[in-house]
Tab-separated table of C-alpha atoms and ligand atoms in Angstrom:
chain	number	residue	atom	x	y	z
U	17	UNK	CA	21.043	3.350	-32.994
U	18	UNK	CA	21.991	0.660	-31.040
U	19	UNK	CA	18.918	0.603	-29.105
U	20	UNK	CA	16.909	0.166	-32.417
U	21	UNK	CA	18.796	-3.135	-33.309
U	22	UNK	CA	18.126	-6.444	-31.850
U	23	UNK	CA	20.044	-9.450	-31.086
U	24	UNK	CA	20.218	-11.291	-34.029
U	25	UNK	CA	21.029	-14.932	-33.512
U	26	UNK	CA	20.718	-16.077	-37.483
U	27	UNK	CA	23.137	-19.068	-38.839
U	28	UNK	CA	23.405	-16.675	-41.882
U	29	UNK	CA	23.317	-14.160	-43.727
U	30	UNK	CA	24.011	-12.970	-40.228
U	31	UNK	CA	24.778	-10.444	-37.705
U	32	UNK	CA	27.718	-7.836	-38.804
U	33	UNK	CA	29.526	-5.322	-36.951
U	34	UNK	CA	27.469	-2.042	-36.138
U	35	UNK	CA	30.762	0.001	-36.485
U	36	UNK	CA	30.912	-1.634	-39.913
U	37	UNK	CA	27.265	-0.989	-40.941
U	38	UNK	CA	27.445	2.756	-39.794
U	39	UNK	CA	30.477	3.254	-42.139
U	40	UNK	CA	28.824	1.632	-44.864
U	41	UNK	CA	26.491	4.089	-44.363
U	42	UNK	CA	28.908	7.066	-44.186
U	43	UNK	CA	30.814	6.115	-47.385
U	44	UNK	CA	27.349	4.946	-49.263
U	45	UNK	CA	26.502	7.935	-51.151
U	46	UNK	CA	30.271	9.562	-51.298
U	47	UNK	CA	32.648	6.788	-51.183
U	48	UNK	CA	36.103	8.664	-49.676
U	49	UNK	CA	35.658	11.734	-51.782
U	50	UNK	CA	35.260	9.982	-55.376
U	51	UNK	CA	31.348	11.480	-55.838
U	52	UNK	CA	29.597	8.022	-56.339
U	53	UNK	CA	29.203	4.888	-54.029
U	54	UNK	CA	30.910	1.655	-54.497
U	55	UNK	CA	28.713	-0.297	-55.533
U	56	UNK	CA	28.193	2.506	-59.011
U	57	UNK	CA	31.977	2.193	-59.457
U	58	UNK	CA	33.645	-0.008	-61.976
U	59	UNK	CA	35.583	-3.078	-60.793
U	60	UNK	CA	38.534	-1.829	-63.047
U	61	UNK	CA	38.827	1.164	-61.435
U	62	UNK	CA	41.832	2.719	-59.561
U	63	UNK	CA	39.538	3.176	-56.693
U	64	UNK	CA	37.910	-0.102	-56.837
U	65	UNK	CA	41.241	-1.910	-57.483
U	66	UNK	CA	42.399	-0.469	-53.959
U	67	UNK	CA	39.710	-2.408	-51.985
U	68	UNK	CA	39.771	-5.205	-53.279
U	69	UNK	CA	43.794	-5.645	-53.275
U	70	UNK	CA	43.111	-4.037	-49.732
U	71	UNK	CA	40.837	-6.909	-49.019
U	72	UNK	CA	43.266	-9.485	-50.123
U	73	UNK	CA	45.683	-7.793	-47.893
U	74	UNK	CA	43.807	-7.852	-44.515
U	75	UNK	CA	42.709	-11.411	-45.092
U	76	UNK	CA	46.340	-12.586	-45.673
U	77	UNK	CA	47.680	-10.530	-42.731
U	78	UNK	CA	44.573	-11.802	-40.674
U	79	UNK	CA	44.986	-15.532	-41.165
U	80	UNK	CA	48.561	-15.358	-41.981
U	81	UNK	CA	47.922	-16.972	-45.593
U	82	UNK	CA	51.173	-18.002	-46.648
U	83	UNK	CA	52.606	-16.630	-50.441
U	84	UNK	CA	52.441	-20.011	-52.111
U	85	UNK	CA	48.529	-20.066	-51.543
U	86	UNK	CA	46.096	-17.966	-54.123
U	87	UNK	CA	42.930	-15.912	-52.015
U	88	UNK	CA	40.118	-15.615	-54.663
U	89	UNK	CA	36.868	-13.805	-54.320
U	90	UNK	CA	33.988	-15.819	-56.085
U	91	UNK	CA	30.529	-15.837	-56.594
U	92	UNK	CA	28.340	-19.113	-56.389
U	93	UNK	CA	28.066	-19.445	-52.658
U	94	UNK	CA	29.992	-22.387	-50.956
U	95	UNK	CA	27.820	-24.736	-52.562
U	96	UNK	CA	29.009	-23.417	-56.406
U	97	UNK	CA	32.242	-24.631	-54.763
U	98	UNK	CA	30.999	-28.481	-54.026
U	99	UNK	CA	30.872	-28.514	-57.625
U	100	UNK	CA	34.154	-26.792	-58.747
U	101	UNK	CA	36.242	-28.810	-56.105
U	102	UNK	CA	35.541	-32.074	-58.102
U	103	UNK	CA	36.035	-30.161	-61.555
U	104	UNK	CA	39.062	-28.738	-60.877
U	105	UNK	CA	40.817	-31.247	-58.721
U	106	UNK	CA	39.897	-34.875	-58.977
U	107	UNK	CA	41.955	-35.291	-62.319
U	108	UNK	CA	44.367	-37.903	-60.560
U	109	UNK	CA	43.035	-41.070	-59.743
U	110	UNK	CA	39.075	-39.441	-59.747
U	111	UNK	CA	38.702	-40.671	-56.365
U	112	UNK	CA	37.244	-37.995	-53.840
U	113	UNK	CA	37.498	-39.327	-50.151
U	114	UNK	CA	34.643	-37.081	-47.629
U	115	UNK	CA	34.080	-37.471	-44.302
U	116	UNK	CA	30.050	-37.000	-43.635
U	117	UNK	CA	29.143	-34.915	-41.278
U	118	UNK	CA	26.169	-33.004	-41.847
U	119	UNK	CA	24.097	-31.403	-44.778
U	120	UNK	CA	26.796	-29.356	-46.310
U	121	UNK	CA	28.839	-32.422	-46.360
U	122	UNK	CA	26.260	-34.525	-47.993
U	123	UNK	CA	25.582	-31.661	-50.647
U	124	UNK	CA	29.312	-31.785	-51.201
U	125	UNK	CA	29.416	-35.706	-51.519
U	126	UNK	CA	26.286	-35.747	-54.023
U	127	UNK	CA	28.243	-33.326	-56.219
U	128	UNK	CA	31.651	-34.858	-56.408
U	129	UNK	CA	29.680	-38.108	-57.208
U	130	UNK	CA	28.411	-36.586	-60.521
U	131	UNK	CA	31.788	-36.105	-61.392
U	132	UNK	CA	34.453	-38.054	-59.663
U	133	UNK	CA	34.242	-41.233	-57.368
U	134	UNK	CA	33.082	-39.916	-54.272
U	135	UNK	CA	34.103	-41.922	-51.209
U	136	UNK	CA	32.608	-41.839	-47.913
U	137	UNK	CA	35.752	-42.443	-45.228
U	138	UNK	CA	33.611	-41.591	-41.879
U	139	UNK	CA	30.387	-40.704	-41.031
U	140	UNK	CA	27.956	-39.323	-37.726
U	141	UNK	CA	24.836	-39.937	-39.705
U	142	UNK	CA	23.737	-42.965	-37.213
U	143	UNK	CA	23.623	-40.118	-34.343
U	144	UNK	CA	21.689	-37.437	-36.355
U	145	UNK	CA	25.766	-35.744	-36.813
U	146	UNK	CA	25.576	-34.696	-33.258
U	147	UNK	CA	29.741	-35.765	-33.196
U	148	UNK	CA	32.964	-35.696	-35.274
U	149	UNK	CA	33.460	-39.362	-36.196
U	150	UNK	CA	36.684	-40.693	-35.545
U	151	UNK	CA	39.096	-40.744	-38.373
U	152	UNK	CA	42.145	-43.165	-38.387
U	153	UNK	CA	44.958	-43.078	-41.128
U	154	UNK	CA	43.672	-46.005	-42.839
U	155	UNK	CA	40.245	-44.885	-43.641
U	156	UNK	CA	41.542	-43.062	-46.142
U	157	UNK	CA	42.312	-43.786	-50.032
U	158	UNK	CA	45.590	-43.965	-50.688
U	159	UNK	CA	45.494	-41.907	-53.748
U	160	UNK	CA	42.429	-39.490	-53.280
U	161	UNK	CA	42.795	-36.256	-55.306
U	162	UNK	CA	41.335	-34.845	-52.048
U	163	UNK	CA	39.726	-35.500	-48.623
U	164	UNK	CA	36.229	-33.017	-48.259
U	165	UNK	CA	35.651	-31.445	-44.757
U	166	UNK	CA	33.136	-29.632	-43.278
U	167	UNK	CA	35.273	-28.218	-40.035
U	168	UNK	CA	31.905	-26.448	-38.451
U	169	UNK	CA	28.742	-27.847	-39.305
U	170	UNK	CA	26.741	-25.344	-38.775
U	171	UNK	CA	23.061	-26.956	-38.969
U	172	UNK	CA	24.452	-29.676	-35.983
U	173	UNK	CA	26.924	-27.764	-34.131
U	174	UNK	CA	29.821	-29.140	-34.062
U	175	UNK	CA	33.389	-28.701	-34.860
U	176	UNK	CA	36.887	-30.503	-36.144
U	177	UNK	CA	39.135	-30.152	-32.811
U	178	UNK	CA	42.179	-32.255	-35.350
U	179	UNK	CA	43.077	-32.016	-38.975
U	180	UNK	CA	42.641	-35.739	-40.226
U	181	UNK	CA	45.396	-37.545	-41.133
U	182	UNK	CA	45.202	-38.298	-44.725
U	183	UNK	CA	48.999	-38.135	-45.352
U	184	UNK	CA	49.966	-36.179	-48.804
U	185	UNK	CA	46.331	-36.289	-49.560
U	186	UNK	CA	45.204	-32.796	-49.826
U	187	UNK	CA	42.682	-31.576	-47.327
U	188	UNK	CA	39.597	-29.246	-48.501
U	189	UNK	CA	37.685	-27.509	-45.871
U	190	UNK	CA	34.727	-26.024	-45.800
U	191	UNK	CA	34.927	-23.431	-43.235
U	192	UNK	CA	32.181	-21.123	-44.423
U	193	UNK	CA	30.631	-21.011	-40.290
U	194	UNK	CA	34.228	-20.508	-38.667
U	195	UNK	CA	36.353	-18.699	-40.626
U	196	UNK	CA	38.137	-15.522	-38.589
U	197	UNK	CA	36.416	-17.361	-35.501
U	198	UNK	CA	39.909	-19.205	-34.182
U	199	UNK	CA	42.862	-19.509	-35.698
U	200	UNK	CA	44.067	-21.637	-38.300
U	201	UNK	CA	46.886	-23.081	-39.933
U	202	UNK	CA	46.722	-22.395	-43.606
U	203	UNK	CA	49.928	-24.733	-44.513
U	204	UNK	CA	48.030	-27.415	-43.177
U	205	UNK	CA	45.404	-27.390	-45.840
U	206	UNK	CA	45.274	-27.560	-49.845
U	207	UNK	CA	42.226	-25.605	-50.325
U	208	UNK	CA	39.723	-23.663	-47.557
U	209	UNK	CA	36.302	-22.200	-48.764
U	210	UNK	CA	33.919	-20.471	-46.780
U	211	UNK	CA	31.064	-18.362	-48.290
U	212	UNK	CA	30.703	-14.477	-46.433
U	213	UNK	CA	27.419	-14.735	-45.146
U	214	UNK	CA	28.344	-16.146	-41.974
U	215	UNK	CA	31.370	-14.893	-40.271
U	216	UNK	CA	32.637	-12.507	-42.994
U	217	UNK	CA	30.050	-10.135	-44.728
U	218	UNK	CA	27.260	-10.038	-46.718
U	219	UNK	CA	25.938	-13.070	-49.161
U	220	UNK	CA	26.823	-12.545	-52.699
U	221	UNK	CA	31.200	-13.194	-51.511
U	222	UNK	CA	33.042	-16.861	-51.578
U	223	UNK	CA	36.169	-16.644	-50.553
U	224	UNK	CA	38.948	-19.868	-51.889
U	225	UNK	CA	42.314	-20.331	-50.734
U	226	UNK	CA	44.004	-22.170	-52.858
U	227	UNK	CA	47.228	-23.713	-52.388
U	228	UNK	CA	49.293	-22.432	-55.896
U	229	UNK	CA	50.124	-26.007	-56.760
U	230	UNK	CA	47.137	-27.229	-57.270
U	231	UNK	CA	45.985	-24.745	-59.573
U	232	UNK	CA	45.596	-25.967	-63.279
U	233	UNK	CA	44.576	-29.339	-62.597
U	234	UNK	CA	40.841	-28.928	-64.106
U	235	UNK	CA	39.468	-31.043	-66.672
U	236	UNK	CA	39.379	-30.021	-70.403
U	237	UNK	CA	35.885	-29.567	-70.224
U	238	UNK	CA	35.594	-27.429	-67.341
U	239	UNK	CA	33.744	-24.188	-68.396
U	240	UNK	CA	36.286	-20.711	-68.103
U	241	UNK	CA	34.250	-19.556	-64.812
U	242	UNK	CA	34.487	-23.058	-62.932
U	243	UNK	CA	38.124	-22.688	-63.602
U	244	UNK	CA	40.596	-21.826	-60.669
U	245	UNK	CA	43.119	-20.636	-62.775
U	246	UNK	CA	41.464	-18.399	-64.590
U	247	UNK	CA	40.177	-16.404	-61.745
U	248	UNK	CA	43.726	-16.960	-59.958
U	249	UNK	CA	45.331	-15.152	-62.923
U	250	UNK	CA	43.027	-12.381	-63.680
U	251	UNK	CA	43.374	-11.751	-59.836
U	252	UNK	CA	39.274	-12.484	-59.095
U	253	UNK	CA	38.668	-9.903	-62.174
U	254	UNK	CA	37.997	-12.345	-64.711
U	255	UNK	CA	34.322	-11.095	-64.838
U	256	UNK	CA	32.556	-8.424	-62.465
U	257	UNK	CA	33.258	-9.676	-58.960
U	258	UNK	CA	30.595	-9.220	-56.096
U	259	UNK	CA	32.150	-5.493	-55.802
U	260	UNK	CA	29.972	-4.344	-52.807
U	261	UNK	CA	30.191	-7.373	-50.607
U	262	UNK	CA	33.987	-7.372	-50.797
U	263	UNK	CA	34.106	-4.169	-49.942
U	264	UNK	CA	32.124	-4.705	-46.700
U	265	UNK	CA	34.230	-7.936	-46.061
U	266	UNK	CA	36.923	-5.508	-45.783
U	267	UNK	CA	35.026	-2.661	-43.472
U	268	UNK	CA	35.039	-6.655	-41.323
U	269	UNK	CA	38.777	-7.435	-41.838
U	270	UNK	CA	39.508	-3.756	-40.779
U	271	UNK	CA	37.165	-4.189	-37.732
U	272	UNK	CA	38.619	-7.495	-37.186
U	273	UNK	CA	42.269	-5.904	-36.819
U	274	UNK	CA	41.288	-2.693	-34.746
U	275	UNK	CA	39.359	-5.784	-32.291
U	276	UNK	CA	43.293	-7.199	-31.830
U	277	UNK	CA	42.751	-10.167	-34.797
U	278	UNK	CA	41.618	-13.416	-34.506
U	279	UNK	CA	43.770	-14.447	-31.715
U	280	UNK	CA	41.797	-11.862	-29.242
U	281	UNK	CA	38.644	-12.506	-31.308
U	282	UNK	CA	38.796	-15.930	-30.505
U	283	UNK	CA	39.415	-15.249	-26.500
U	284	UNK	CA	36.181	-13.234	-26.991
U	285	UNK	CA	34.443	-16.388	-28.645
U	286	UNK	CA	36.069	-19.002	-26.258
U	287	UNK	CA	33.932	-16.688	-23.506
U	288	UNK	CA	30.395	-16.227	-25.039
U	289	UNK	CA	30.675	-19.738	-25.789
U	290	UNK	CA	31.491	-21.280	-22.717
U	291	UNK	CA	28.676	-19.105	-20.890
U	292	UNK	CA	26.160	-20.538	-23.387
U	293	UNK	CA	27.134	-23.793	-23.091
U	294	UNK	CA	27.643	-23.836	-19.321
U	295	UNK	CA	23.541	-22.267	-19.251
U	296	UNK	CA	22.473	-25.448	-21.147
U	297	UNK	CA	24.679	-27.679	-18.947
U	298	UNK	CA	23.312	-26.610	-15.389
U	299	UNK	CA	19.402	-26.102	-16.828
U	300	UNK	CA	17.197	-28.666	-15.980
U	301	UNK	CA	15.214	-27.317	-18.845
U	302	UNK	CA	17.407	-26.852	-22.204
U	303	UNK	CA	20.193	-28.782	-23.151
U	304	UNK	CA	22.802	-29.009	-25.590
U	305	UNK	CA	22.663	-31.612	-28.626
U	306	UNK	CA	26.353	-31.451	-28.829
U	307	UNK	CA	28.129	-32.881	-25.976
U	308	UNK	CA	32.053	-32.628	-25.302
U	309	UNK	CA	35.520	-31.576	-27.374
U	310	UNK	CA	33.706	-31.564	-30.701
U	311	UNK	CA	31.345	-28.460	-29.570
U	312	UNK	CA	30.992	-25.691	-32.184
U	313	UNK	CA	31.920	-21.854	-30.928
U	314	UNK	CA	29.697	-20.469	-33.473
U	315	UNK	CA	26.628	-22.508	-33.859
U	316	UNK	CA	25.115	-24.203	-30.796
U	317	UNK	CA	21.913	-25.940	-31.109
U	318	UNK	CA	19.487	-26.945	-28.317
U	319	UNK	CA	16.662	-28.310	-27.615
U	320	UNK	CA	14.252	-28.608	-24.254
U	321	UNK	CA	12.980	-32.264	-25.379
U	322	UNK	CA	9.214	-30.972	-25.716
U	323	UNK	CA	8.363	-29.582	-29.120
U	324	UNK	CA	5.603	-26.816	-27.719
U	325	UNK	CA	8.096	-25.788	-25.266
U	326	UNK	CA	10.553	-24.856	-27.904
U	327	UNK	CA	8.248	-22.714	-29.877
U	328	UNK	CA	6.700	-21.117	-27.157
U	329	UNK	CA	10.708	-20.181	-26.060
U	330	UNK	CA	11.664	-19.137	-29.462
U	331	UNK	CA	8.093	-16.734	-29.176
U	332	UNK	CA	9.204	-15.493	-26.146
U	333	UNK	CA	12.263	-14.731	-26.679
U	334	UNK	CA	11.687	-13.084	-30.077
U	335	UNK	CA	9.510	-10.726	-28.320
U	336	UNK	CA	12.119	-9.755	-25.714
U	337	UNK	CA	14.512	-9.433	-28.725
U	338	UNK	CA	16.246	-12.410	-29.254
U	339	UNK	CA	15.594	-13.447	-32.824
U	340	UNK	CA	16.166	-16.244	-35.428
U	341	UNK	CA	16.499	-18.661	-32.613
U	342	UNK	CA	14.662	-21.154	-34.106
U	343	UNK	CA	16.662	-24.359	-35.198
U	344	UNK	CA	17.391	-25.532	-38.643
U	345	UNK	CA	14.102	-26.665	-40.382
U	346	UNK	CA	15.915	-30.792	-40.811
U	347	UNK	CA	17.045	-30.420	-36.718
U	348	UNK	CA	14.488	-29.071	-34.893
U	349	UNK	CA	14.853	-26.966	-31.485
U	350	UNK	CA	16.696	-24.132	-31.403
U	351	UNK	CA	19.836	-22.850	-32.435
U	352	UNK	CA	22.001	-19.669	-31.641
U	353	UNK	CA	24.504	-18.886	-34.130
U	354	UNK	CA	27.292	-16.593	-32.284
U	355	UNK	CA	29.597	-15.460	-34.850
U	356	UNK	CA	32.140	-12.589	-34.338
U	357	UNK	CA	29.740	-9.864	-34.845
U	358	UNK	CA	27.546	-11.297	-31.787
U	359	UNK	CA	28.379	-8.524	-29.068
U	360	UNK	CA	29.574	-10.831	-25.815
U	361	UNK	CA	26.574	-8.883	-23.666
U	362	UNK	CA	24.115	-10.524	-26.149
U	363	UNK	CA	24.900	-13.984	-25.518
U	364	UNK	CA	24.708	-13.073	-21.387
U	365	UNK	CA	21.396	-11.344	-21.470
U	366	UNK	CA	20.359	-14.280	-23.841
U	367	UNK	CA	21.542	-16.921	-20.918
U	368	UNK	CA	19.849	-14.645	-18.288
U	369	UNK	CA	16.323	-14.712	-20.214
U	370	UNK	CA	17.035	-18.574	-20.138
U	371	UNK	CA	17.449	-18.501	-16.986
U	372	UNK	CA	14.212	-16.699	-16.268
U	373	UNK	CA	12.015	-18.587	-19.103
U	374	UNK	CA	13.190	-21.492	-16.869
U	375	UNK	CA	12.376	-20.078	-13.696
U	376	UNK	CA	8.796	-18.739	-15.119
U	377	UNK	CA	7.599	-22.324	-16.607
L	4	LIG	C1	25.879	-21.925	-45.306
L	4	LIG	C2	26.841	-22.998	-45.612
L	4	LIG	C3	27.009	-23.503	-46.914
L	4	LIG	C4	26.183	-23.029	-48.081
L	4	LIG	O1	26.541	-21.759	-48.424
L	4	LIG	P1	25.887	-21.011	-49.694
L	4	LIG	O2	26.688	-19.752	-49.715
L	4	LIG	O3	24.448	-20.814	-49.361
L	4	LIG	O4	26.082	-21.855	-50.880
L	4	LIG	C5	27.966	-24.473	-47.125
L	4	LIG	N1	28.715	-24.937	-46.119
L	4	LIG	C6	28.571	-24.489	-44.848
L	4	LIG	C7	29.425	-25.050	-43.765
L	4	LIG	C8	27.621	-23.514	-44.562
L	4	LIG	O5	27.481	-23.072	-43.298
């Protein structure tokens, strides 16, 4: 099987765990003895309430969620969440602060603006978001509801190396391209979102963690499934959640554990990283648009400065069996996206065909 499957270097929905995908398809038609797959099984079941409760588990134990925060498994993608953010939390002063720092930002921004004063404190739009812009206490308002974050852009590559000081102001992170990539402290955050499709499982999954207290905070008009509360107290069963796709986010958790967590997982990404990045920094041919601490480990884009050289490397490499290395349609270049389920050997034989694409042209 493993033979059959190439590298797949997608920015998501992207590359999951083989072990993962092969027990899928072990349990598909027979899931553990019960005579039907999941995805035919009702979400009220006794079987079905074990995965996702499992799911719930494994997460918390996995990023060491702390019991005064809620985990909730939604539907919507991240972006459904630009939207509920503002609905369900900017009932203080209305005043949203957001630091800009790519397209997921700026989606996030445009929606909080429909609906709350949306407030731009920094931004890396006057360097195409190729940095983290600096963000010093008083940039900030001092009675947001919220400060929005994108910690890894994914489009632009980079990445939050600090948690911006906003004092009491809660901080709302979008970590739909990082989460289970390093470790993270929860307590240090009011709400994190991040849909599956990247780092986690399949699309359809968005997973919230919501800090209890501010739960309940929605405006009056706020319609039942924008509401945080009422998926926090109907435990994500409000309505039918994405059954299947939390069910293989917790085949990943479970892989994720057996791999040592996301303190090894992160040595692992720390490595394929560095090797990518230190290809781009000795070629004379590619090189990275990101430079220094705010690098991303998951997404690294790159570019060789001539446009026909880049598609005649993304060609190439596609035939040797390196795919969806083209860049994001607004950036240009390339782009490899190395999430967890990137096997490390991929990302060296991906730096050796560099190497030789260099050599050869
Ligand atoms: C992919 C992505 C999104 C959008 O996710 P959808 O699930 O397609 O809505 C938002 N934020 C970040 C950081 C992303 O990488």
């Amino acid at each position: 099987m493993s033979n059959e499957r190439i590298y797949n270097f997608s920015a998501g929905p992207s590359v999951l765990p083989e072990e993962v995908l092969k027990r899928a398809a072990d349990e598909m038609m027979n899931f553990g003895g019960c005579g039907m797959s999941v995805m035919e099984m009702s979400h009220r079941s006794k079987v079905y309430d074990g995965i996702i409760k499992g799911a719930e588990a494994l997460l918390r134990e996995m990023m060491q969620i702390p019991d005064n925060y809620e985990v909730l498994f939604l539907q919507g993608g991240a972006s459904t969440q630009f939207a509920m953010l503002p609905m369900n939390l900017a009932t203080g002063s209305g005043l949203v602060d957001i630091a800009l720092t790519g397209v997921w930002a700026k989606r996030a921004y445009e929606e909080a603006a429909l609906l709350a004063k949306a407030n731009i404190v920094a931004s890396s739009k006057d360097k195409t978001f190729s940095y983290i812009p600096e963000m010093p206490a008083s940039c900030f308002s001092k009675d947001a509801d919220y400060l929005h974050i994108c910690w890894n852009n994914t489009i632009y590559g980079t990445h939050f190396t600090e948690i911006p000081d906003c004092g009491t102001t809660p901080i709302v992170a979008d970590m739909s391209s990082s989460i289970l990539s390093e470790e993270v402290d929860v307590s240090k955050f009011g709400v994190i979102f991040a849909g599956a499709q990247k780092n986690m499982g399949p699309a359809g999954v968005t997973v919230v963690i919501i800090r209890k207290d501010l739960i309940g905070r929605h405006r009056a008009d706020t319609p039942t499934m924008l509401r945080y509360d009422i998926h926090a107290e109907n435990a994500s069963l409000y309505n039918t959640p994405p059954t299947y796709g939390i069910y293989v986010m917790k085949l990943v958790l479970e892989w994720l554990r057996a791999k040592g967590g996301i303190k090894a997982m992160n040595e692992i990404n720390q490595r394929k990283a560095k090797a990518f990045y230190d290809c781009l920094d000795e070629s004379t041919m590619f090189r990275a648009t990101v430079q220094g601490k705010d690098r991303s480990l998951m997404n690294i884009p790159f570019v060789t400065g001539d446009e026909e050289l880049d598609k005649k490397f993304v060609s190439e490499a596609e035939a040797a069996g390196f795919k969806n290395l083209k860049g994001h349609r607004s950036v240009g270049g390339m782009r490899a996206s190395i999430y967890n389920a990137m096997p490390e050997e991929g990302v060296y034989k991906l730096v050796e065909f560099m190497k030789a694409f260099e050599k050869n042209h």
